[in-house]
mmCIF file of C-alpha atoms and ligand atoms in Angstrom:
data_model
loop_
_atom_site.group_PDB
_atom_site.id
_atom_site.type_symbol
_atom_site.label_atom_id
_atom_site.label_comp_id
_atom_site.label_asym_id
_atom_site.label_seq_id
_atom_site.Cartn_x
_atom_site.Cartn_y
_atom_site.Cartn_z
ATOM 1 C CA MET A 2 88.270 121.593 92.457
ATOM 2 C CA SER A 3 87.327 125.227 91.935
ATOM 3 C CA ARG A 4 89.899 127.829 90.883
ATOM 4 C CA ASP A 5 88.173 130.242 93.241
ATOM 5 C CA LEU A 6 89.602 128.396 96.198
ATOM 6 C CA VAL A 7 91.242 130.786 98.584
ATOM 7 C CA LEU A 8 94.813 130.058 99.549
ATOM 8 C CA GLU A 9 94.825 127.731 102.503
ATOM 9 C CA SER A 10 96.334 129.171 105.643
ATOM 10 C CA THR A 11 96.897 125.840 107.389
ATOM 11 C CA THR A 12 99.976 123.680 107.010
ATOM 12 C CA LEU A 13 97.979 120.593 106.077
ATOM 13 C CA TRP A 14 97.075 120.524 102.416
ATOM 14 C CA ASP A 15 94.599 117.920 101.317
ATOM 15 C CA TYR A 16 94.543 117.420 97.567
ATOM 16 C CA PRO A 17 91.696 115.092 96.600
ATOM 17 C CA THR A 18 92.105 115.556 92.851
ATOM 18 C CA GLN A 19 95.036 115.803 90.454
ATOM 19 C CA ASN A 20 93.724 118.869 88.697
ATOM 20 C CA TYR A 21 91.595 121.931 89.313
ATOM 21 C CA GLY A 22 89.529 123.630 86.644
ATOM 22 C CA ASP A 23 88.753 122.164 83.220
ATOM 23 C CA LYS A 24 92.174 122.150 81.552
ATOM 24 C CA PRO A 25 94.752 119.365 81.961
ATOM 25 C CA HIS A 26 97.917 120.087 83.938
ATOM 26 C CA GLY A 27 100.618 117.529 83.310
ATOM 27 C CA SER A 28 99.377 113.966 82.916
ATOM 28 C CA ASN A 29 97.970 111.719 85.599
ATOM 29 C CA LYS A 30 99.146 108.802 83.473
ATOM 30 C CA TYR A 31 102.733 109.827 84.350
ATOM 31 C CA ASN A 32 104.064 107.849 87.300
ATOM 32 C CA GLY A 33 104.634 110.221 90.185
ATOM 33 C CA VAL A 34 102.781 113.183 88.668
ATOM 34 C CA THR A 35 102.514 116.218 90.966
ATOM 35 C CA PRO A 36 99.043 117.467 91.949
ATOM 36 C CA ALA A 37 98.617 120.696 89.996
ATOM 37 C CA PHE A 38 96.904 122.434 92.896
ATOM 38 C CA VAL A 39 100.102 122.261 94.964
ATOM 39 C CA ILE A 40 102.036 124.141 92.273
ATOM 40 C CA TRP A 41 99.158 126.584 91.690
ATOM 41 C CA ASN A 42 99.111 127.383 95.385
ATOM 42 C CA LEU A 43 102.879 128.005 95.522
ATOM 43 C CA LEU A 44 102.926 130.194 92.406
ATOM 44 C CA GLN A 45 100.051 132.279 93.754
ATOM 45 C CA ARG A 46 101.936 132.863 96.993
ATOM 46 C CA TYR A 47 105.521 133.317 95.866
ATOM 47 C CA THR A 48 105.450 134.664 92.291
ATOM 48 C CA LYS A 49 103.781 137.332 90.178
ATOM 49 C CA GLU A 50 102.921 137.642 86.477
ATOM 50 C CA GLY A 51 106.025 137.691 84.273
ATOM 51 C CA ASP A 52 108.265 135.972 86.848
ATOM 52 C CA LEU A 53 110.499 133.136 85.657
ATOM 53 C CA VAL A 54 109.617 129.725 87.142
ATOM 54 C CA VAL A 55 111.901 126.695 86.651
ATOM 55 C CA ASP A 56 111.249 122.989 87.249
ATOM 56 C CA PRO A 57 114.476 120.944 86.862
ATOM 57 C CA MET A 58 112.585 117.582 86.945
ATOM 58 C CA CYS A 59 109.269 118.450 85.353
ATOM 59 C CA GLY A 60 108.124 114.941 84.291
ATOM 60 C CA SER A 61 104.809 115.316 82.459
ATOM 61 C CA GLY A 62 105.043 119.122 82.616
ATOM 62 C CA THR A 63 102.540 120.007 85.328
ATOM 63 C CA THR A 64 104.620 123.046 86.333
ATOM 64 C CA ILE A 65 104.710 124.258 82.725
ATOM 65 C CA ASP A 66 100.918 124.126 82.409
ATOM 66 C CA VAL A 67 100.188 125.797 85.734
ATOM 67 C CA ALA A 68 102.814 128.521 85.229
ATOM 68 C CA ARG A 69 101.585 129.376 81.731
ATOM 69 C CA GLU A 70 98.001 129.547 82.913
ATOM 70 C CA LEU A 71 99.075 132.019 85.591
ATOM 71 C CA LYS A 72 101.076 134.067 83.041
ATOM 72 C CA ARG A 73 104.468 133.246 84.500
ATOM 73 C CA LYS A 74 107.444 132.512 82.245
ATOM 74 C CA VAL A 75 108.517 128.912 82.667
ATOM 75 C CA ILE A 76 111.343 126.511 81.794
ATOM 76 C CA GLY A 77 110.815 122.801 82.395
ATOM 77 C CA TYR A 78 113.690 120.318 82.211
ATOM 78 C CA ASP A 79 113.835 116.551 82.600
ATOM 79 C CA ILE A 80 116.111 113.769 81.428
ATOM 80 C CA ASN A 81 112.960 111.925 80.333
ATOM 81 C CA VAL A 82 111.323 114.189 77.749
ATOM 82 C CA THR A 83 107.586 113.536 77.469
ATOM 83 C CA ARG A 84 106.533 116.696 75.573
ATOM 84 C CA PRO A 85 108.218 119.015 73.053
ATOM 85 C CA GLU A 86 108.229 121.991 75.453
ATOM 86 C CA ILE A 87 110.368 120.054 77.937
ATOM 87 C CA LEU A 88 114.129 120.541 77.559
ATOM 88 C CA ARG A 89 116.341 117.506 78.053
ATOM 89 C CA ASN A 90 118.736 118.236 80.877
ATOM 90 C CA ASP A 91 120.315 116.618 83.907
ATOM 91 C CA SER A 92 119.288 118.583 86.989
ATOM 92 C CA ARG A 93 122.812 118.417 88.414
ATOM 93 C CA THR A 94 123.930 121.036 85.858
ATOM 94 C CA ILE A 95 121.277 123.595 84.937
ATOM 95 C CA PRO A 96 122.089 125.752 81.872
ATOM 96 C CA LEU A 97 120.940 129.064 83.370
ATOM 97 C CA LYS A 98 122.820 132.100 84.705
ATOM 98 C CA ASP A 99 123.443 132.742 88.393
ATOM 99 C CA ASN A 100 120.683 134.689 90.200
ATOM 100 C CA SER A 101 118.310 134.641 87.211
ATOM 101 C CA VAL A 102 115.226 132.706 88.383
ATOM 102 C CA ASP A 103 112.282 133.843 90.541
ATOM 103 C CA PHE A 104 110.922 130.482 91.730
ATOM 104 C CA VAL A 105 111.885 126.807 91.483
ATOM 105 C CA PHE A 106 109.465 123.930 91.950
ATOM 106 C CA ILE A 107 110.773 120.368 92.089
ATOM 107 C CA ASP A 108 109.120 117.034 92.865
ATOM 108 C CA SER A 109 112.147 114.763 92.886
ATOM 109 C CA PRO A 110 112.318 110.959 92.974
ATOM 110 C CA TYR A 111 111.905 109.642 96.541
ATOM 111 C CA SER A 112 113.931 106.476 95.947
ATOM 112 C CA ASP A 113 114.132 103.775 93.271
ATOM 113 C CA ASN A 114 110.443 102.859 93.717
ATOM 114 C CA ILE A 115 109.226 104.228 90.340
ATOM 115 C CA ASN A 116 110.652 103.503 86.905
ATOM 116 C CA TYR A 117 110.452 106.924 85.232
ATOM 117 C CA SER A 118 112.603 105.931 82.233
ATOM 118 C CA GLU A 119 115.497 103.723 81.195
ATOM 119 C CA ASN A 120 117.927 106.667 81.445
ATOM 120 C CA LYS A 121 120.878 105.678 83.656
ATOM 121 C CA GLU A 122 121.264 109.285 84.817
ATOM 122 C CA CYS A 123 117.836 109.152 86.472
ATOM 123 C CA ILE A 124 118.352 109.757 90.199
ATOM 124 C CA GLY A 125 115.278 107.575 90.673
ATOM 125 C CA LYS A 126 117.503 104.574 89.905
ATOM 126 C CA ILE A 127 119.262 105.028 93.266
ATOM 127 C CA SER A 128 117.760 103.655 96.485
ATOM 128 C CA CYS A 129 117.100 106.197 99.230
ATOM 129 C CA GLU A 130 118.843 103.760 101.573
ATOM 130 C CA ARG A 131 122.153 104.819 99.999
ATOM 131 C CA MET A 132 123.926 108.093 100.812
ATOM 132 C CA GLU A 133 124.610 108.512 97.100
ATOM 133 C CA PHE A 134 120.889 109.273 96.604
ATOM 134 C CA TYR A 135 121.154 112.397 98.810
ATOM 135 C CA ASP A 136 124.564 113.332 97.364
ATOM 136 C CA GLU A 137 123.108 113.400 93.837
ATOM 137 C CA LEU A 138 119.992 115.332 94.877
ATOM 138 C CA GLU A 139 122.231 117.759 96.756
ATOM 139 C CA LYS A 140 124.030 118.562 93.490
ATOM 140 C CA THR A 141 120.619 119.594 92.122
ATOM 141 C CA ALA A 142 119.925 121.674 95.258
ATOM 142 C CA CYS A 143 123.280 123.428 94.821
ATOM 143 C CA GLU A 144 122.424 124.282 91.193
ATOM 144 C CA ILE A 145 119.004 125.575 92.217
ATOM 145 C CA ALA A 146 120.631 127.816 94.832
ATOM 146 C CA ARG A 147 123.000 129.161 92.166
ATOM 147 C CA ILE A 148 120.322 130.050 89.565
ATOM 148 C CA LEU A 149 117.779 131.435 92.064
ATOM 149 C CA LYS A 150 117.724 135.180 92.735
ATOM 150 C CA PRO A 151 118.569 136.200 96.329
ATOM 151 C CA SER A 152 115.566 136.054 98.754
ATOM 152 C CA LYS A 153 113.534 133.950 96.312
ATOM 153 C CA THR A 154 111.707 130.762 97.244
ATOM 154 C CA ILE A 155 111.631 127.084 96.224
ATOM 155 C CA GLY A 156 109.130 124.272 96.776
ATOM 156 C CA TRP A 157 110.559 120.720 97.016
ATOM 157 C CA VAL A 158 108.257 117.686 97.309
ATOM 158 C CA ILE A 159 109.578 114.389 98.688
ATOM 159 C CA ALA A 160 108.308 111.452 100.768
ATOM 160 C CA ASP A 161 109.598 108.873 103.235
ATOM 161 C CA GLN A 162 109.948 105.202 102.413
ATOM 162 C CA TRP A 163 108.930 101.998 104.146
ATOM 163 C CA VAL A 164 109.846 98.859 102.221
ATOM 164 C CA LYS A 165 110.876 95.373 103.249
ATOM 165 C CA LYS A 166 110.301 96.121 106.932
ATOM 166 C CA LYS A 167 112.683 99.083 106.820
ATOM 167 C CA PHE A 168 111.762 102.742 107.291
ATOM 168 C CA THR A 169 113.926 105.457 105.716
ATOM 169 C CA PRO A 170 113.292 109.076 106.762
ATOM 170 C CA VAL A 171 113.942 110.429 103.269
ATOM 171 C CA GLY A 172 112.283 113.755 104.054
ATOM 172 C CA PHE A 173 114.422 114.554 107.096
ATOM 173 C CA LEU A 174 117.614 113.358 105.400
ATOM 174 C CA MET A 175 116.927 115.532 102.355
ATOM 175 C CA TRP A 176 115.901 118.525 104.449
ATOM 176 C CA GLN A 177 119.308 118.412 106.171
ATOM 177 C CA ARG A 178 120.948 118.737 102.762
ATOM 178 C CA LEU A 179 118.628 121.570 101.680
ATOM 179 C CA GLU A 180 119.357 123.497 104.862
ATOM 180 C CA LYS A 181 122.954 124.001 103.716
ATOM 181 C CA TYR A 182 121.700 126.196 100.855
ATOM 182 C CA PHE A 183 118.352 127.614 101.980
ATOM 183 C CA GLU A 184 116.540 128.819 105.071
ATOM 184 C CA THR A 185 113.275 127.074 105.921
ATOM 185 C CA VAL A 186 110.078 129.034 105.353
ATOM 186 C CA ASP A 187 107.685 126.164 106.135
ATOM 187 C CA ILE A 188 107.360 122.395 106.108
ATOM 188 C CA VAL A 189 103.963 121.288 104.844
ATOM 189 C CA CYS A 190 102.303 117.884 104.860
ATOM 190 C CA LEU A 191 100.574 117.058 101.584
ATOM 191 C CA THR A 192 97.867 114.523 102.350
ATOM 192 C CA ARG A 193 95.722 112.625 99.952
ATOM 193 C CA HIS A 194 92.304 110.956 100.196
ATOM 194 C CA ASN A 195 92.476 108.599 97.261
ATOM 195 C CA GLN A 196 95.961 107.269 97.708
ATOM 196 C CA THR A 197 96.540 103.713 96.591
ATOM 197 C CA SER A 198 97.525 102.490 100.071
ATOM 198 C CA ASN A 199 94.075 103.370 101.450
ATOM 199 C CA THR A 200 92.616 99.937 100.689
ATOM 200 C CA GLY A 201 91.641 96.852 102.730
ATOM 201 C CA ILE A 202 94.659 94.868 101.561
ATOM 202 C CA TRP A 203 97.096 97.561 102.676
ATOM 203 C CA HIS A 204 95.305 97.994 106.017
ATOM 204 C CA ASP A 205 95.636 94.217 106.616
ATOM 205 C CA ARG A 206 99.320 94.231 105.633
ATOM 206 C CA ALA A 207 100.006 97.200 107.863
ATOM 207 C CA ARG A 208 98.545 95.350 110.859
ATOM 208 C CA GLN A 209 100.268 92.078 110.007
ATOM 209 C CA TYR A 210 103.738 93.582 109.515
ATOM 210 C CA ASN A 211 103.314 96.408 112.035
ATOM 211 C CA PHE A 212 103.880 99.509 109.922
ATOM 212 C CA TYR A 213 101.883 102.698 109.457
ATOM 213 C CA LEU A 214 100.375 103.518 106.088
ATOM 214 C CA ARG A 215 102.187 106.441 104.489
ATOM 215 C CA GLY A 216 99.490 109.086 104.138
ATOM 216 C CA PHE A 217 101.525 112.152 103.216
ATOM 217 C CA LYS A 218 104.423 113.736 101.403
ATOM 218 C CA TYR A 219 106.556 116.665 102.512
ATOM 219 C CA LEU A 220 106.537 120.010 100.811
ATOM 220 C CA PHE A 221 109.639 121.940 101.885
ATOM 221 C CA ILE A 222 109.250 125.657 101.262
ATOM 222 C CA MET A 223 112.666 127.264 101.488
ATOM 223 C CA ARG A 224 114.292 130.592 100.683
ATOM 224 C CA LYS A 225 117.701 131.652 99.395
ATOM 225 C CA ALA A 226 119.427 134.167 101.644
ATOM 226 C CA LYS A 227 119.437 137.881 100.684
HETATM 227 C C1 SAM B 386 108.205 112.789 90.676
HETATM 228 S S1 SAM B 386 108.664 112.929 88.986
HETATM 229 C C2 SAM B 386 108.214 114.588 88.589
HETATM 230 C C3 SAM B 386 106.758 114.689 88.244
HETATM 231 C C4 SAM B 386 106.363 116.026 87.645
HETATM 232 N N1 SAM B 386 106.414 117.093 88.628
HETATM 233 C C5 SAM B 386 104.986 115.934 87.021
HETATM 234 O O1 SAM B 386 104.023 116.552 87.534
HETATM 235 O O2 SAM B 386 104.797 115.178 86.052
HETATM 236 C C6 SAM B 386 110.429 113.003 89.081
HETATM 237 C C7 SAM B 386 111.115 113.276 87.745
HETATM 238 O O3 SAM B 386 112.525 113.407 87.966
HETATM 239 C C8 SAM B 386 113.155 113.099 86.746
HETATM 240 N N2 SAM B 386 114.597 112.946 86.965
HETATM 241 C C9 SAM B 386 115.235 111.982 87.669
HETATM 242 N N3 SAM B 386 116.563 112.184 87.644
HETATM 243 C C10 SAM B 386 116.772 113.323 86.930
HETATM 244 C C11 SAM B 386 117.941 114.060 86.583
HETATM 245 N N4 SAM B 386 119.160 113.657 86.946
HETATM 246 N N5 SAM B 386 117.785 115.203 85.868
HETATM 247 C C12 SAM B 386 116.552 115.618 85.477
HETATM 248 N N6 SAM B 386 115.404 114.951 85.768
HETATM 249 C C13 SAM B 386 115.520 113.817 86.499
HETATM 250 C C14 SAM B 386 112.417 111.856 86.287
HETATM 251 O O4 SAM B 386 112.611 111.599 84.921
HETATM 252 C C15 SAM B 386 110.969 112.201 86.673
HETATM 253 O O5 SAM B 386 110.279 112.732 85.575
#
């Protein structure tokens, strides 16, 4: 994908590849890695050179790589440290001052579907079918609201779940929590061509058990009040 791409003006973002350009951003070997182009697009829109960007759950460090490339300052935390630049921290308490950050990107767990690490504090150990999942993510949202400067923006990626014949509207449930702290700027669908469910087996299962294939994730773009 070319770096010369203009910023899309639609609300449907198709991201066929993990990375743009020649350099790696994060690691596509990391389960649940975020497509770098999504972060690139947000930083281009909502930050400028020298701004401080924070990712409280930065996984393989995609946000760190994109932010540095765009000459933003960046702090990446995670309880599962995969690289030396990542600081070990639980997102429910972020060691930064009030009103000190220009932009926060976060791609949180969506449920207990992925084993990120053996750390018991991983919110990805909690099923999205339990209220506790949203309660714990809300603590992170509250911290993000505290450290963010007034009128500044966040991007939060999350997806719905359909397992064992049960649908859980994770996106809507989480958005209700986020609304307590932020006003909504936009809700974007992130779609993907090469997703693993786009195979014959999954199409057959979907017909047999009468469910739709999940073809998208939500990107909530939200702003702290002035
Ligand atoms: C979807 S992944 C993030 C992927 C990342 N954006 C990347 O591109 O590699 C979610 C991350 O949340 C982290 N996580 C889960 N619970 C956490 C917590 N309480 N505090 C900090 N990080 C947490 C996991 O370790 C995992 O790396």
